[in-house]
PDB file of C-alpha atoms in Angstrom:
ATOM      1  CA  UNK A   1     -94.241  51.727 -12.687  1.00 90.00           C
ATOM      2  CA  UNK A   2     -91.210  53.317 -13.959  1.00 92.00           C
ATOM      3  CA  UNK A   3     -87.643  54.076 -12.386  1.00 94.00           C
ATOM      4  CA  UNK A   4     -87.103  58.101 -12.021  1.00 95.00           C
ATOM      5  CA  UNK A   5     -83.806  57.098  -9.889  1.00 96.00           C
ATOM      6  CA  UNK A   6     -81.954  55.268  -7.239  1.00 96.00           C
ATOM      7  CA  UNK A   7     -79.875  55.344  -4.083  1.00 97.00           C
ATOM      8  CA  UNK A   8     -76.577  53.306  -3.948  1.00 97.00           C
ATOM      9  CA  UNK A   9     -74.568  52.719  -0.595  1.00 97.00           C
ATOM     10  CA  UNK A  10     -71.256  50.727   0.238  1.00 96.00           C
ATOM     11  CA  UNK A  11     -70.652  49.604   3.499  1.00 97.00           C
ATOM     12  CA  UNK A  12     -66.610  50.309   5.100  1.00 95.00           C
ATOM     13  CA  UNK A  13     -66.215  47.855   7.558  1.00 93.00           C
ATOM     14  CA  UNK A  14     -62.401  48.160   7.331  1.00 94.00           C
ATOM     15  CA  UNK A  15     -62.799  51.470   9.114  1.00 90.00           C
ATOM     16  CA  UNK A  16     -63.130  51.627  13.032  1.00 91.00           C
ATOM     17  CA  UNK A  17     -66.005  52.093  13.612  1.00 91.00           C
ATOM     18  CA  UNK A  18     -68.117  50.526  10.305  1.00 94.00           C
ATOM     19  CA  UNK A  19     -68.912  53.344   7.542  1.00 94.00           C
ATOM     20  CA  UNK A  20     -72.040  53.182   5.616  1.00 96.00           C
ATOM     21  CA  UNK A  21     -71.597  55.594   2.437  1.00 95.00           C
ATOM     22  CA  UNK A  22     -74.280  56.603   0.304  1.00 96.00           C
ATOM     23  CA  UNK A  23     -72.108  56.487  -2.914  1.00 95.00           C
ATOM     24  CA  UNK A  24     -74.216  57.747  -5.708  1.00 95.00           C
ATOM     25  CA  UNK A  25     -77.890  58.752  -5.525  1.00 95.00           C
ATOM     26  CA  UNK A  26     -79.224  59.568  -9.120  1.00 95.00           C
ATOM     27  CA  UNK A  27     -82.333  60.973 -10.679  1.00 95.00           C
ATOM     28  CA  UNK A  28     -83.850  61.508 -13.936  1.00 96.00           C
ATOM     29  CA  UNK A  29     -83.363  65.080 -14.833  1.00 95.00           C
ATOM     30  CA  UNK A  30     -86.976  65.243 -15.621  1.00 96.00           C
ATOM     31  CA  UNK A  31     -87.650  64.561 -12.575  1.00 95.00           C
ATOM     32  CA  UNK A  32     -85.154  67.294 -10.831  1.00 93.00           C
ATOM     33  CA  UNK A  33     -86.705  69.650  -8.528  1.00 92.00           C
ATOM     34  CA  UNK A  34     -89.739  67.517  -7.178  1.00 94.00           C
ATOM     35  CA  UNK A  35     -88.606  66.828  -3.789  1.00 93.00           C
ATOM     36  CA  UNK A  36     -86.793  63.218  -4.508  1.00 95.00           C
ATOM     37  CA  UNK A  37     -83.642  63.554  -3.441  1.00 94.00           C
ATOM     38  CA  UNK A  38     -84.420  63.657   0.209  1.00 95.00           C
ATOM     39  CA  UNK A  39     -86.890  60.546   0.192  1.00 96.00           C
ATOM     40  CA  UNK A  40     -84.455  58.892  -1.430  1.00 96.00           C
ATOM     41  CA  UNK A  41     -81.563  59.986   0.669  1.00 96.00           C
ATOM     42  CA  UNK A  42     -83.743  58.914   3.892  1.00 96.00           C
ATOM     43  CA  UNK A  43     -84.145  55.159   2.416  1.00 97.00           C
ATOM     44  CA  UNK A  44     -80.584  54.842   2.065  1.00 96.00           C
ATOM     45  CA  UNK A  45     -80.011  56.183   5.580  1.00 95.00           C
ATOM     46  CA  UNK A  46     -82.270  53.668   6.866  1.00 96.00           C
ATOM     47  CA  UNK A  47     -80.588  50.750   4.719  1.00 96.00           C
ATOM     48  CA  UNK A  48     -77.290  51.755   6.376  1.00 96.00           C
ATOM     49  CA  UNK A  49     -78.730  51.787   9.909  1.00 96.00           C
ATOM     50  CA  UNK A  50     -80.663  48.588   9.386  1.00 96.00           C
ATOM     51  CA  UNK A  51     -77.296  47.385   8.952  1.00 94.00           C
ATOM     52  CA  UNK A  52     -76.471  48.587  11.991  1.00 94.00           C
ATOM     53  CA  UNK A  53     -73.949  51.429  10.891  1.00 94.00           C
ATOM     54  CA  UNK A  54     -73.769  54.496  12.842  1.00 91.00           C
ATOM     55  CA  UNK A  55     -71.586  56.674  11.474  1.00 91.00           C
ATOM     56  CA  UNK A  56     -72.346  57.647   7.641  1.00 90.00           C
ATOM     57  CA  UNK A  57     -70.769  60.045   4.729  1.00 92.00           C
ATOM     58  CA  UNK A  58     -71.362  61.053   1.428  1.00 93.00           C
ATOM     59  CA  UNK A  59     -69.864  62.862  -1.709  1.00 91.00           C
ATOM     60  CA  UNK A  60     -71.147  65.985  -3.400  1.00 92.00           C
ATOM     61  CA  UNK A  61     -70.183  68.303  -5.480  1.00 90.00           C
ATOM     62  CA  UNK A  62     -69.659  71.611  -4.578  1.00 88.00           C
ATOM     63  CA  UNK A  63     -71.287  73.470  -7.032  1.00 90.00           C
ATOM     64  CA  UNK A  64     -74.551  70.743  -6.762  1.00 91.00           C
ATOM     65  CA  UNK A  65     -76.563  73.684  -4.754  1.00 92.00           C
ATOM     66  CA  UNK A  66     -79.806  71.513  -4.647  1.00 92.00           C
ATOM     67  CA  UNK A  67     -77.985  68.544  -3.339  1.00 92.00           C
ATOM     68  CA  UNK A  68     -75.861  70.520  -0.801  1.00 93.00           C
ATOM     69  CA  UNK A  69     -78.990  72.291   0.382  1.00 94.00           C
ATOM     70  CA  UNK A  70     -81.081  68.689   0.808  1.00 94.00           C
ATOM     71  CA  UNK A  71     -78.201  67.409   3.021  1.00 94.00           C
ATOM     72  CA  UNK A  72     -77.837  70.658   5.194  1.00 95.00           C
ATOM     73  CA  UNK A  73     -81.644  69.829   5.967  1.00 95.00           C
ATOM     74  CA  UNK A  74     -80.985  66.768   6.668  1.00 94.00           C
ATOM     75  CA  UNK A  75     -78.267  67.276   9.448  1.00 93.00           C
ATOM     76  CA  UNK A  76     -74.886  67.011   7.526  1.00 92.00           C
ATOM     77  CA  UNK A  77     -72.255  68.523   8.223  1.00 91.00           C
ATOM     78  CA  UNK A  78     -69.022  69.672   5.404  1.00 88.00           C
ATOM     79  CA  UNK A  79     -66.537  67.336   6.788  1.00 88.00           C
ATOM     80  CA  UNK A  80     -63.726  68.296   3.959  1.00 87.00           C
ATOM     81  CA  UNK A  81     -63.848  69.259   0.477  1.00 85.00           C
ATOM     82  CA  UNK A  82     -61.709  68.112  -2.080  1.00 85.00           C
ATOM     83  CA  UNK A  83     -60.471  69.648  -4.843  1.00 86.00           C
ATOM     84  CA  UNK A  84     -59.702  68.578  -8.354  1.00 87.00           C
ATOM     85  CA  UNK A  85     -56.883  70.080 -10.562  1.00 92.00           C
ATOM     86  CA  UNK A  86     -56.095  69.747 -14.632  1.00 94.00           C
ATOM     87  CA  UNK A  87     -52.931  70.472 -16.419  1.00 95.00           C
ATOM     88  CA  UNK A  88     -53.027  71.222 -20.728  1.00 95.00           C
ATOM     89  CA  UNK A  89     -49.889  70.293 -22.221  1.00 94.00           C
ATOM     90  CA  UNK A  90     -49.375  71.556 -25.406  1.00 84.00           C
TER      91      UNK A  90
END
């Protein structure tokens, strides 16, 4: 057996209603492009319900096409998108 990634999730319960989150799900890069990000966005979806959350969000880049295209399949919606800036001082 060997670990080729894993799925972590947060629970909000200071939100109205309860939040799961799947907060980081991370593969091996040899292992990109062999189907396991939507297994292993499915277990953590079924952690969170087993919880009993109904109402769930995650993070993703924008430019993370692969990722973005898993969780279209998967029913998400964009909700917002954030954006990040930098300033160089000299």
């Amino acid at each position: 057996d060997e670990l080729v990634g894993f799925c972590w999730t947060k629970v909000h319960r200071n939100t109205d209603p309860h939040l799961g989150e799947i907060y980081v799900i991370a593969i091996d890069p040899s292992r990109h492009g062999k189907g396991l990000g939507k297994p292993m966005t499915l277990a953590g979806l079924a952690w969170l319900a087993d919880e009993g959350l109904e109402h769930g969000m995650l993070y993703v880049e924008s430019d993370n096409d692969p990722a973005n295209a898993t969780y279209a399949a998967l029913g998400f919606s964009r909700h917002h998108t954030d954006r990040a800036y930098e300033l160089e001082r000299a």
